[in-house]
Amino acid sequence: MKQTVVLAGIAVVAFVIGFVVGGFTLGVGRAPATTVTSTTTITITVTPSGVATLSGEIPIGALLPLSGSLATYGAQCKEAFLLAVEDVNKWLAALGKPWRLKPIVEDTATDPTTALNKLMTLAAQGVKVVVGPMASSEVKKIKSFADSNKILVISQSSTSMELALPGDFIYRFTPPDKYQGIAIAHILWERGVRYVIPIWRGDTWGDGLLNYTKAEFLRLCQSVGGGNCGWDTGIRYDPTATVFETEVATLARKVEDYVNKYGKDKVGVLAISFEEIANIFDQAVKYPILAEVKWEGSDGTYGTAKLTEEPRRAEFAIKVQFWNTMAAPGESPLKESVRQRLIQRIGQEPIPYAYFTYDAVWAVALAIDHVGVYDGEAIKNAVPLVLKTFIGASGHFELDENGDRATTDYTIATVVKTPDGKYVWKEIGGYIGGKLVIYTQQSS
Amino acid sequence: MSIVMLLSAITYASILAIGCASITLLYTSTRVFNFAHASMVSWGFYLTFIFYNLFGGSPYTYMVPASIIVGLFGVLTYLLVLRKLIRSKASEITLMMVTLGVDFVFFGFLNILIDYFWYNYKWSIKTVNIVPRDPLLGVISGAPITAVNVVAPLTAIAILMALHVFLSRTSLGMAMRASIENPVLAAITGINVDKIYVLAWFIGGVLAGLSGSLLTMYTQGYSAIGLDYAVLYFAGSIVGGLYSILGGLLGGVLVGFSERLLTYYLSFYISGIYAFRFAIPLAMLIATLIIYPKGLAGLVERR
Amino acid sequence: MMEQALFILINVVFNVSIWLILSLSLNIEVGFANIPQFGRLAAALVGSLAVGGIIGRVAALLAGQPIDERFVENNAYAIMVINSYLSQHPLISVLLLVLALVTSVLLGALIGVATILPAVRLSEAYLGITLLSIAEVLRTFLYNYDPIIGGTRGVSVPAFLQFLNDYSTPVTLALMVLMAITSFAVAEAISRSPLGRAMRAIRDSEVAAEVYGRDVMKIKIYAVMIGSAMAALAGALYTIFTGSSYANDYSRFTWTFLPWAYIMLGGVGNNVGVSLAVIVMSVLRSFIQIYKHELASHLFNIDPSWLEYIIIGLIIILITLFRPQGMLPEKPVFTLPRRRIEEIRKRVLEEKESS
């Protein structure tokens, strides 16, 4: 009996080795030809092939969180994506081009595993360029597959610094979190917060943004002598969690400690979260102490409908002055028209990521038109060149060496109550050119 | 001491206990370890939400119709699927697997129903969260008490008493106990065992649905909420011993408390422990089984 | 559209080979030895850990990257450097790949033994639930505990075959097919071996097997050990192909219940039947996923993935009710195939005649 087990084991190993020897000989034969492309610097090979091989429908994919913890953003970006495809197709028709974009939208449920499965099925439908996914955790999960199968991924909202890498098949039309971290740290500081207790989503995005914010805040702290300021270890939570009782109870305990020691004006809570902020607020309203301090958010909670649709949460957001940052779209003559049409479709003020989505589709379409083939690598190489003269709904921008949007301005929004008793998100200022700018209060 | 945490843990434990009672009841009566429990809970959760969204009013009103519908699911499961297998003395594993099939069918239909409202009426139904709509009843030293904090424990106690009275005082209940304890003898004495099993599956379904229905006011959920909590329900009923409904209730309470309160207090000493909160009840389950293979109730019986 | 065809093939081959290995491994435990293995995902997860957590770090060491918490924190960067190193060292890449598969198989066998040892005395439902819970604990733990495979962030895995450039995906697929065929051969070999017959004897009657002097516990442990080693291989291949190791990939539905449904459909205990069921169902699944939108427009906009659940559920129910033996019922296994025996007989006769 033992022998059988051993034999079975040997059989497995033998097969592995057998295959590998085969694979190895194949590999050695090919090795000299492949070493060239392995370095991170890429020689750009944009060859606008003279023969126009493009015709018919070209499938372009969108991996969007239509459900799950970024569903509000997913819904907005889906409309922006479809709007852009319509606009591109009208433009192509007017130019008499023989090809059109065919949009295929897939729901990732804000879940990395689902995002990868959906990317694989998109590839089987002939897709070579994908807009999205939105969460950095999803982008990280699909990166290997996209890289090795040469599928260009353009995320409109992934900001994690971990993914700021040169030479891969990931472009990000939003600036990475190094800049947002700086912005948030300065905003906290300017708001008079000296002791920060963070509560954050423990994934690629949350961990990264937290670390950059913390580093900048501590730097600020050191620059004034380092005495009367600090950063708590805080609370890191499971990204799939929907129940936050223990986390918020712990947060309340910590906040109470700090308030007792330093006074409520100097204490702030930094919530780096997606839509689960709603659940966090649902628990937070139970602790009066948490309404006494200032709260700060991030691009994960900017403009989320979850806070405005429930009065209890909206009131809490107003009470704690829940400020949220998101990469600001630049000035653009096109913005207003896109904005109006988006408002028509989604019934609310679009978030910046909706504009970035719109621009991603256009940049891809222009790149396809330039290179004349539907090929992931060619489009990837063409996009940065297209952007040099590109003005989109979010203005003119270029990509840095990592393929990320090279802008550093942020807009700030918070929840306000309108005179007719409704709760809406309102832009109240920005972190522009390294300075906090607060718009003067209009009589509303 | 956090009163908020205590209240919440009591509520949560009560909701779990009701579901655990369902699993225990079905296992003791028909030897079926019900995997379809997961989707039954989800159905209870969503039916409550859908009724509430359609007709308005208090969500608590819809606890009754939602759980009765899930109860009927239980009856259907028994009549269409399990009756034949139980009669042909199928093994426990076969029975378990077949309820897993039932679970997938329920889950598929639930999602189709959800999609129906999502596509056609644009409801935000993929994730449901009506916790903030739960009315506030009062405040104890700064901690707000919402209706579910009172309703859930009361329901759990009411069910415990009702089941006790039913099983020990009514003739139908006595017949049920008889057919649970010795089905052959019960059949000889003229008890219609089949009818009793139908009743057991109805009650089991109602309890699962009720547990899901109460979750609507307690937490956010999506179509797989039952699946996520299923392991905890299993843990509760197994820790409780799977042999008495009271044991199931107690097991549920124990699991609920350990998951919430224990993690909270441990988090004072071990930061970040709350991420592992699901592992605690499961570790309890494994430990229970390995030390006392018949569960805690077995321990009590032996003494 | 050659390339689209390739990607359709990728989907189909990926789904078939991974779930074939998984189902065959489950068949050894459930079909041969009657162990209610509801914790299949545990072994697959450990297989993934072997690739992402262990071999990934070995590669990091070779490429001069850190293997401590920085390996997790700057994972994408570390993997980029590793990949560029590996693409210049084909020999090392291949060795690492072999090492990854071997480690996963060994670790899988180990976790199999570790989960079954404390629970082996439990009966039916209790054993099933215990195995399920152990698997869930393991998954929850690895999902929240950063230092091994990055917890909630996961870790990327080196692209071992990147030196093959454009051929890396086809070769990975070929490797998966090869591993699936190997697993089938191993499963068949076990089925025909004395060990396989001992497992069946235990399944059919534990008491009888014990009376005949079989060490029931030991044989059960062997069954779980072999099954888990195989399942770990499936997890490792999944990890290598998708390029990342992430605990929440290993959900109860896809990694435990789906293989269960397949073996029930195919015929518990029958490797050929199980393989047939996996091929039919996985091809179906792949095409449902790819042509989802086209299908949905014919189905009143119902998302076909929900129909998938209903179909699989109904298959389980109907098979259990009306054809418990599955598509292909288990046949008694002869030590030598009949054809072979007849051949020998013929040869013997011929020899006799000629002499």
GROMACS .gro file of N, CA, C and O in nm, chain A residues 35-117:
model
  332
   35THR      N    1   1.542   3.808  -2.453
   35THR     CA    2   1.600   3.886  -2.345
   35THR      C    3   1.588   4.036  -2.370
   35THR      O    4   1.595   4.115  -2.278
   36VAL      N    5   1.570   4.074  -2.491
   36VAL     CA    6   1.573   4.216  -2.525
   36VAL      C    7   1.459   4.293  -2.459
   36VAL      O    8   1.479   4.399  -2.402
   37THR      N    9   1.341   4.236  -2.462
   37THR     CA   10   1.224   4.311  -2.418
   37THR      C   11   1.207   4.312  -2.268
   37THR      O   12   1.116   4.373  -2.217
   38SER      N   13   1.296   4.244  -2.195
   38SER     CA   14   1.269   4.224  -2.055
   38SER      C   15   1.299   4.347  -1.970
   38SER      O   16   1.249   4.359  -1.861
   39THR      N   17   1.378   4.437  -2.019
   39THR     CA   18   1.410   4.553  -1.938
   39THR      C   19   1.291   4.649  -1.933
   39THR      O   20   1.198   4.637  -2.010
   40THR      N   21   1.298   4.740  -1.839
   40THR     CA   22   1.180   4.823  -1.817
   40THR      C   23   1.165   4.936  -1.916
   40THR      O   24   1.058   4.993  -1.931
   41THR      N   25   1.275   4.973  -1.981
   41THR     CA   26   1.261   5.079  -2.081
   41THR      C   27   1.204   5.017  -2.209
   41THR      O   28   1.247   4.914  -2.254
   42ILE      N   29   1.108   5.085  -2.264
   42ILE     CA   30   1.046   5.029  -2.383
   42ILE      C   31   1.083   5.115  -2.503
   42ILE      O   32   1.080   5.238  -2.497
   43THR      N   33   1.115   5.049  -2.610
   43THR     CA   34   1.130   5.122  -2.734
   43THR      C   35   0.991   5.133  -2.794
   43THR      O   36   0.918   5.035  -2.806
   44ILE      N   37   0.954   5.253  -2.823
   44ILE     CA   38   0.817   5.272  -2.869
   44ILE      C   39   0.806   5.235  -3.016
   44ILE      O   40   0.881   5.282  -3.100
   45THR      N   41   0.715   5.145  -3.041
   45THR     CA   42   0.701   5.095  -3.177
   45THR      C   43   0.562   5.125  -3.230
   45THR      O   44   0.482   5.038  -3.256
   46VAL      N   45   0.533   5.251  -3.238
   46VAL     CA   46   0.403   5.287  -3.294
   46VAL      C   47   0.418   5.292  -3.445
   46VAL      O   48   0.485   5.379  -3.499
   47THR      N   49   0.358   5.197  -3.509
   47THR     CA   50   0.371   5.194  -3.654
   47THR      C   51   0.234   5.216  -3.717
   47THR      O   52   0.153   5.125  -3.723
   48PRO      N   53   0.206   5.339  -3.754
   48PRO     CA   54   0.077   5.363  -3.820
   48PRO      C   55   0.076   5.292  -3.955
   48PRO      O   56   0.118   5.347  -4.056
   49SER      N   57   0.035   5.167  -3.951
   49SER     CA   58   0.042   5.088  -4.072
   49SER      C   59  -0.041   5.151  -4.183
   49SER      O   60  -0.154   5.190  -4.160
   50GLY      N   61   0.019   5.161  -4.295
   50GLY     CA   62  -0.046   5.228  -4.408
   50GLY      C   63  -0.179   5.166  -4.446
   50GLY      O   64  -0.274   5.236  -4.481
   51VAL      N   65  -0.188   5.034  -4.434
   51VAL     CA   66  -0.312   4.968  -4.474
   51VAL      C   67  -0.414   4.979  -4.360
   51VAL      O   68  -0.386   4.938  -4.249
   52ALA      N   69  -0.528   5.033  -4.388
   52ALA     CA   70  -0.632   5.043  -4.287
   52ALA      C   71  -0.702   4.909  -4.275
   52ALA      O   72  -0.784   4.873  -4.359
   53THR      N   73  -0.662   4.832  -4.172
   53THR     CA   74  -0.722   4.700  -4.157
   53THR      C   75  -0.845   4.704  -4.069
   53THR      O   76  -0.911   4.604  -4.048
   54LEU      N   77  -0.872   4.822  -4.012
   54LEU     CA   78  -0.984   4.832  -3.920
   54LEU      C   79  -1.116   4.838  -3.995
   54LEU      O   80  -1.134   4.920  -4.084
   55SER      N   81  -1.208   4.753  -3.954
   55SER     CA   82  -1.343   4.766  -4.006
   55SER      C   83  -1.436   4.690  -3.913
   55SER      O   84  -1.393   4.607  -3.834
   56GLY      N   85  -1.561   4.723  -3.922
   56GLY     CA   86  -1.661   4.655  -3.842
   56GLY      C   87  -1.659   4.699  -3.697
   56GLY      O   88  -1.614   4.810  -3.665
   57GLU      N   89  -1.705   4.609  -3.609
   57GLU     CA   90  -1.717   4.645  -3.468
   57GLU      C   91  -1.592   4.602  -3.392
   57GLU      O   92  -1.547   4.488  -3.403
   58ILE      N   93  -1.539   4.696  -3.317
   58ILE     CA   94  -1.423   4.666  -3.235
   58ILE      C   95  -1.469   4.663  -3.089
   58ILE      O   96  -1.516   4.764  -3.037
   59PRO      N   97  -1.458   4.547  -3.023
   59PRO     CA   98  -1.509   4.537  -2.886
   59PRO      C   99  -1.418   4.609  -2.787
   59PRO      O  100  -1.297   4.588  -2.788
   60ILE      N  101  -1.475   4.693  -2.706
   60ILE     CA  102  -1.397   4.757  -2.598
   60ILE      C  103  -1.468   4.723  -2.467
   60ILE      O  104  -1.590   4.733  -2.457
   61GLY      N  105  -1.389   4.676  -2.372
   61GLY     CA  106  -1.450   4.627  -2.248
   61GLY      C  107  -1.451   4.732  -2.138
   61GLY      O  108  -1.371   4.825  -2.138
   62ALA      N  109  -1.544   4.718  -2.046
   62ALA     CA  110  -1.543   4.800  -1.925
   62ALA      C  111  -1.563   4.706  -1.808
   62ALA      O  112  -1.657   4.627  -1.807
   63LEU      N  113  -1.470   4.709  -1.713
   63LEU     CA  114  -1.484   4.630  -1.591
   63LEU      C  115  -1.524   4.727  -1.480
   63LEU      O  116  -1.441   4.801  -1.429
   64LEU      N  117  -1.652   4.729  -1.446
   64LEU     CA  118  -1.699   4.829  -1.351
   64LEU      C  119  -1.770   4.764  -1.233
   64LEU      O  120  -1.836   4.662  -1.248
   65PRO      N  121  -1.757   4.826  -1.116
   65PRO     CA  122  -1.824   4.772  -0.998
   65PRO      C  123  -1.972   4.811  -0.996
   65PRO      O  124  -2.011   4.904  -0.926
   66LEU      N  125  -2.054   4.743  -1.075
   66LEU     CA  126  -2.196   4.779  -1.076
   66LEU      C  127  -2.265   4.736  -0.947
   66LEU      O  128  -2.371   4.785  -0.913
   67SER      N  129  -2.204   4.639  -0.878
   67SER     CA  130  -2.254   4.606  -0.744
   67SER      C  131  -2.133   4.601  -0.652
   67SER      O  132  -2.020   4.616  -0.697
   68GLY      N  133  -2.159   4.579  -0.523
   68GLY     CA  134  -2.047   4.578  -0.428
   68GLY      C  135  -2.018   4.717  -0.375
   68GLY      O  136  -2.097   4.810  -0.395
   69SER      N  137  -1.901   4.732  -0.313
   69SER     CA  138  -1.881   4.853  -0.233
   69SER      C  139  -1.835   4.976  -0.311
   69SER      O  140  -1.796   5.074  -0.252
   70LEU      N  141  -1.838   4.970  -0.444
   70LEU     CA  142  -1.817   5.094  -0.520
   70LEU      C  143  -1.932   5.114  -0.619
   70LEU      O  144  -1.916   5.177  -0.723
   71ALA      N  145  -2.049   5.059  -0.587
   71ALA     CA  146  -2.159   5.054  -0.683
   71ALA      C  147  -2.201   5.193  -0.733
   71ALA      O  148  -2.236   5.211  -0.850
   72THR      N  149  -2.196   5.295  -0.644
   72THR     CA  150  -2.237   5.429  -0.687
   72THR      C  151  -2.146   5.479  -0.798
   72THR      O  152  -2.191   5.533  -0.898
   73TYR      N  153  -2.014   5.458  -0.779
   73TYR     CA  154  -1.919   5.502  -0.880
   73TYR      C  155  -1.937   5.421  -1.008
   73TYR      O  156  -1.929   5.475  -1.119
   74GLY      N  157  -1.958   5.290  -0.991
   74GLY     CA  158  -1.973   5.202  -1.105
   74GLY      C  159  -2.088   5.247  -1.195
   74GLY      O  160  -2.073   5.253  -1.317
   75ALA      N  161  -2.199   5.282  -1.132
   75ALA     CA  162  -2.316   5.324  -1.209
   75ALA      C  163  -2.285   5.452  -1.288
   75ALA      O  164  -2.320   5.464  -1.406
   76GLN      N  165  -2.216   5.547  -1.223
   76GLN     CA  166  -2.182   5.672  -1.292
   76GLN      C  167  -2.085   5.647  -1.407
   76GLN      O  168  -2.102   5.699  -1.516
   77CYS      N  169  -1.982   5.567  -1.379
   77CYS     CA  170  -1.881   5.545  -1.481
   77CYS      C  171  -1.935   5.463  -1.598
   77CYS      O  172  -1.891   5.479  -1.711
   78LYS      N  173  -2.033   5.378  -1.570
   78LYS     CA  174  -2.094   5.302  -1.679
   78LYS      C  175  -2.160   5.399  -1.778
   78LYS      O  176  -2.143   5.387  -1.899
   79GLU      N  177  -2.233   5.495  -1.724
   79GLU     CA  178  -2.300   5.592  -1.812
   79GLU      C  179  -2.196   5.675  -1.888
   79GLU      O  180  -2.212   5.703  -2.008
   80ALA      N  181  -2.091   5.715  -1.818
   80ALA     CA  182  -1.986   5.794  -1.885
   80ALA      C  183  -1.921   5.713  -1.996
   80ALA      O  184  -1.893   5.764  -2.105
   81PHE      N  185  -1.900   5.584  -1.969
   81PHE     CA  186  -1.839   5.495  -2.068
   81PHE      C  187  -1.927   5.483  -2.191
   81PHE      O  188  -1.882   5.501  -2.304
   82LEU      N  189  -2.056   5.458  -2.167
   82LEU     CA  190  -2.147   5.441  -2.280
   82LEU      C  191  -2.163   5.572  -2.358
   82LEU      O  192  -2.169   5.572  -2.482
   83LEU      N  193  -2.166   5.683  -2.285
   83LEU     CA  194  -2.177   5.814  -2.351
   83LEU      C  195  -2.057   5.837  -2.442
   83LEU      O  196  -2.071   5.879  -2.558
   84ALA      N  197  -1.939   5.806  -2.389
   84ALA     CA  198  -1.818   5.827  -2.469
   84ALA      C  199  -1.819   5.740  -2.593
   84ALA      O  200  -1.783   5.784  -2.703
   85VAL      N  201  -1.862   5.614  -2.579
   85VAL     CA  202  -1.866   5.524  -2.694
   85VAL      C  203  -1.962   5.580  -2.800
   85VAL      O  204  -1.931   5.582  -2.919
   86GLU      N  205  -2.076   5.630  -2.755
   86GLU     CA  206  -2.171   5.691  -2.850
   86GLU      C  207  -2.106   5.808  -2.923
   86GLU      O  208  -2.116   5.819  -3.046
   87ASP      N  209  -2.039   5.894  -2.846
   87ASP     CA  210  -1.976   6.012  -2.906
   87ASP      C  211  -1.868   5.971  -3.006
   87ASP      O  212  -1.859   6.027  -3.116
   88VAL      N  213  -1.787   5.872  -2.966
   88VAL     CA  214  -1.680   5.826  -3.055
   88VAL      C  215  -1.742   5.773  -3.184
   88VAL      O  216  -1.696   5.804  -3.294
   89ASN      N  217  -1.847   5.692  -3.170
   89ASN     CA  218  -1.907   5.633  -3.289
   89ASN      C  219  -1.967   5.739  -3.382
   89ASN      O  220  -1.961   5.725  -3.504
   90LYS      N  221  -2.025   5.844  -3.323
   90LYS     CA  222  -2.078   5.953  -3.406
   90LYS      C  223  -1.964   6.019  -3.483
   90LYS      O  224  -1.975   6.049  -3.601
   91TRP      N  225  -1.854   6.039  -3.412
   91TRP     CA  226  -1.737   6.103  -3.471
   91TRP      C  227  -1.681   6.018  -3.585
   91TRP      O  228  -1.651   6.066  -3.693
   92LEU      N  229  -1.674   5.886  -3.560
   92LEU     CA  230  -1.624   5.794  -3.664
   92LEU      C  231  -1.717   5.795  -3.784
   92LEU      O  232  -1.672   5.794  -3.899
   93ALA      N  233  -1.847   5.801  -3.759
   93ALA     CA  234  -1.944   5.802  -3.868
   93ALA      C  235  -1.927   5.929  -3.951
   93ALA      O  236  -1.927   5.926  -4.075
   94ALA      N  237  -1.911   6.042  -3.880
   94ALA     CA  238  -1.897   6.170  -3.950
   94ALA      C  239  -1.772   6.170  -4.038
   94ALA      O  240  -1.770   6.229  -4.147
   95LEU      N  241  -1.667   6.101  -3.987
   95LEU     CA  242  -1.543   6.096  -4.065
   95LEU      C  243  -1.549   5.991  -4.176
   95LEU      O  244  -1.456   5.979  -4.256
   96GLY      N  245  -1.655   5.914  -4.177
   96GLY     CA  246  -1.668   5.809  -4.278
   96GLY      C  247  -1.577   5.691  -4.256
   96GLY      O  248  -1.540   5.620  -4.349
   97LYS      N  249  -1.538   5.668  -4.128
   97LYS     CA  250  -1.451   5.554  -4.099
   97LYS      C  251  -1.533   5.424  -4.101
   97LYS      O  252  -1.649   5.423  -4.061
   98PRO      N  253  -1.469   5.316  -4.139
   98PRO     CA  254  -1.545   5.190  -4.149
   98PRO      C  255  -1.554   5.111  -4.019
   98PRO      O  256  -1.603   5.000  -4.019
   99TRP      N  257  -1.505   5.166  -3.910
   99TRP     CA  258  -1.512   5.088  -3.785
   99TRP      C  259  -1.588   5.162  -3.676
   99TRP      O  260  -1.597   5.285  -3.677
  100ARG      N  261  -1.643   5.086  -3.583
  100ARG     CA  262  -1.715   5.140  -3.468
  100ARG      C  263  -1.671   5.068  -3.341
  100ARG      O  264  -1.627   4.953  -3.347
  101LEU      N  265  -1.688   5.133  -3.228
  101LEU     CA  266  -1.661   5.067  -3.100
  101LEU      C  267  -1.786   4.992  -3.054
  101LEU      O  268  -1.898   5.042  -3.070
  102LYS      N  269  -1.764   4.874  -3.001
  102LYS     CA  270  -1.876   4.798  -2.945
  102LYS      C  271  -1.851   4.782  -2.795
  102LYS      O  272  -1.758   4.713  -2.754
  103PRO      N  273  -1.931   4.849  -2.713
  103PRO     CA  274  -1.904   4.843  -2.568
  103PRO      C  275  -1.952   4.712  -2.506
  103PRO      O  276  -2.062   4.665  -2.536
  104ILE      N  277  -1.870   4.654  -2.419
  104ILE     CA  278  -1.913   4.538  -2.341
  104ILE      C  279  -1.884   4.570  -2.195
  104ILE      O  280  -1.770   4.583  -2.155
  105VAL      N  281  -1.990   4.586  -2.116
  105VAL     CA  282  -1.975   4.623  -1.976
  105VAL      C  283  -1.991   4.499  -1.890
  105VAL      O  284  -2.086   4.424  -1.905
  106GLU      N  285  -1.894   4.478  -1.800
  106GLU     CA  286  -1.904   4.365  -1.707
  106GLU      C  287  -1.900   4.417  -1.563
  106GLU      O  288  -1.828   4.512  -1.533
  107ASP      N  289  -1.975   4.350  -1.478
  107ASP     CA  290  -1.981   4.388  -1.337
  107ASP      C  291  -1.877   4.309  -1.258
  107ASP      O  292  -1.876   4.187  -1.261
  108THR      N  293  -1.788   4.382  -1.189
  108THR     CA  294  -1.685   4.313  -1.110
  108THR      C  295  -1.727   4.294  -0.965
  108THR      O  296  -1.655   4.229  -0.889
  109ALA      N  297  -1.839   4.352  -0.926
  109ALA     CA  298  -1.885   4.344  -0.787
  109ALA      C  299  -1.781   4.395  -0.687
  109ALA      O  300  -1.784   4.358  -0.571
  110THR      N  301  -1.691   4.480  -0.732
  110THR     CA  302  -1.580   4.532  -0.650
  110THR      C  303  -1.501   4.418  -0.586
  110THR      O  304  -1.452   4.430  -0.475
  111ASP      N  305  -1.489   4.306  -0.657
  111ASP     CA  306  -1.424   4.189  -0.601
  111ASP      C  307  -1.311   4.146  -0.694
  111ASP      O  308  -1.334   4.125  -0.813
  112PRO      N  309  -1.188   4.137  -0.644
  112PRO     CA  310  -1.075   4.104  -0.730
  112PRO      C  311  -1.093   3.976  -0.811
  112PRO      O  312  -1.065   3.971  -0.930
  113THR      N  313  -1.141   3.870  -0.744
  113THR     CA  314  -1.156   3.741  -0.813
  113THR      C  315  -1.253   3.755  -0.930
  113THR      O  316  -1.226   3.708  -1.041
  114THR      N  317  -1.366   3.820  -0.906
  114THR     CA  318  -1.465   3.839  -1.012
  114THR      C  319  -1.405   3.922  -1.125
  114THR      O  320  -1.427   3.892  -1.242
  115ALA      N  321  -1.329   4.025  -1.089
  115ALA     CA  322  -1.269   4.110  -1.192
  115ALA      C  323  -1.182   4.027  -1.285
  115ALA      O  324  -1.189   4.042  -1.408
  116LEU      N  325  -1.103   3.936  -1.228
  116LEU     CA  326  -1.015   3.853  -1.312
  116LEU      C  327  -1.097   3.759  -1.401
  116LEU      O  328  -1.072   3.748  -1.521
  117ASN      N  329  -1.199   3.694  -1.342
  117ASN     CA  330  -1.283   3.606  -1.423
  117ASN      C  331  -1.346   3.682  -1.538
  117ASN      O  332  -1.353   3.634  -1.651
   0.00000   0.00000   0.00000
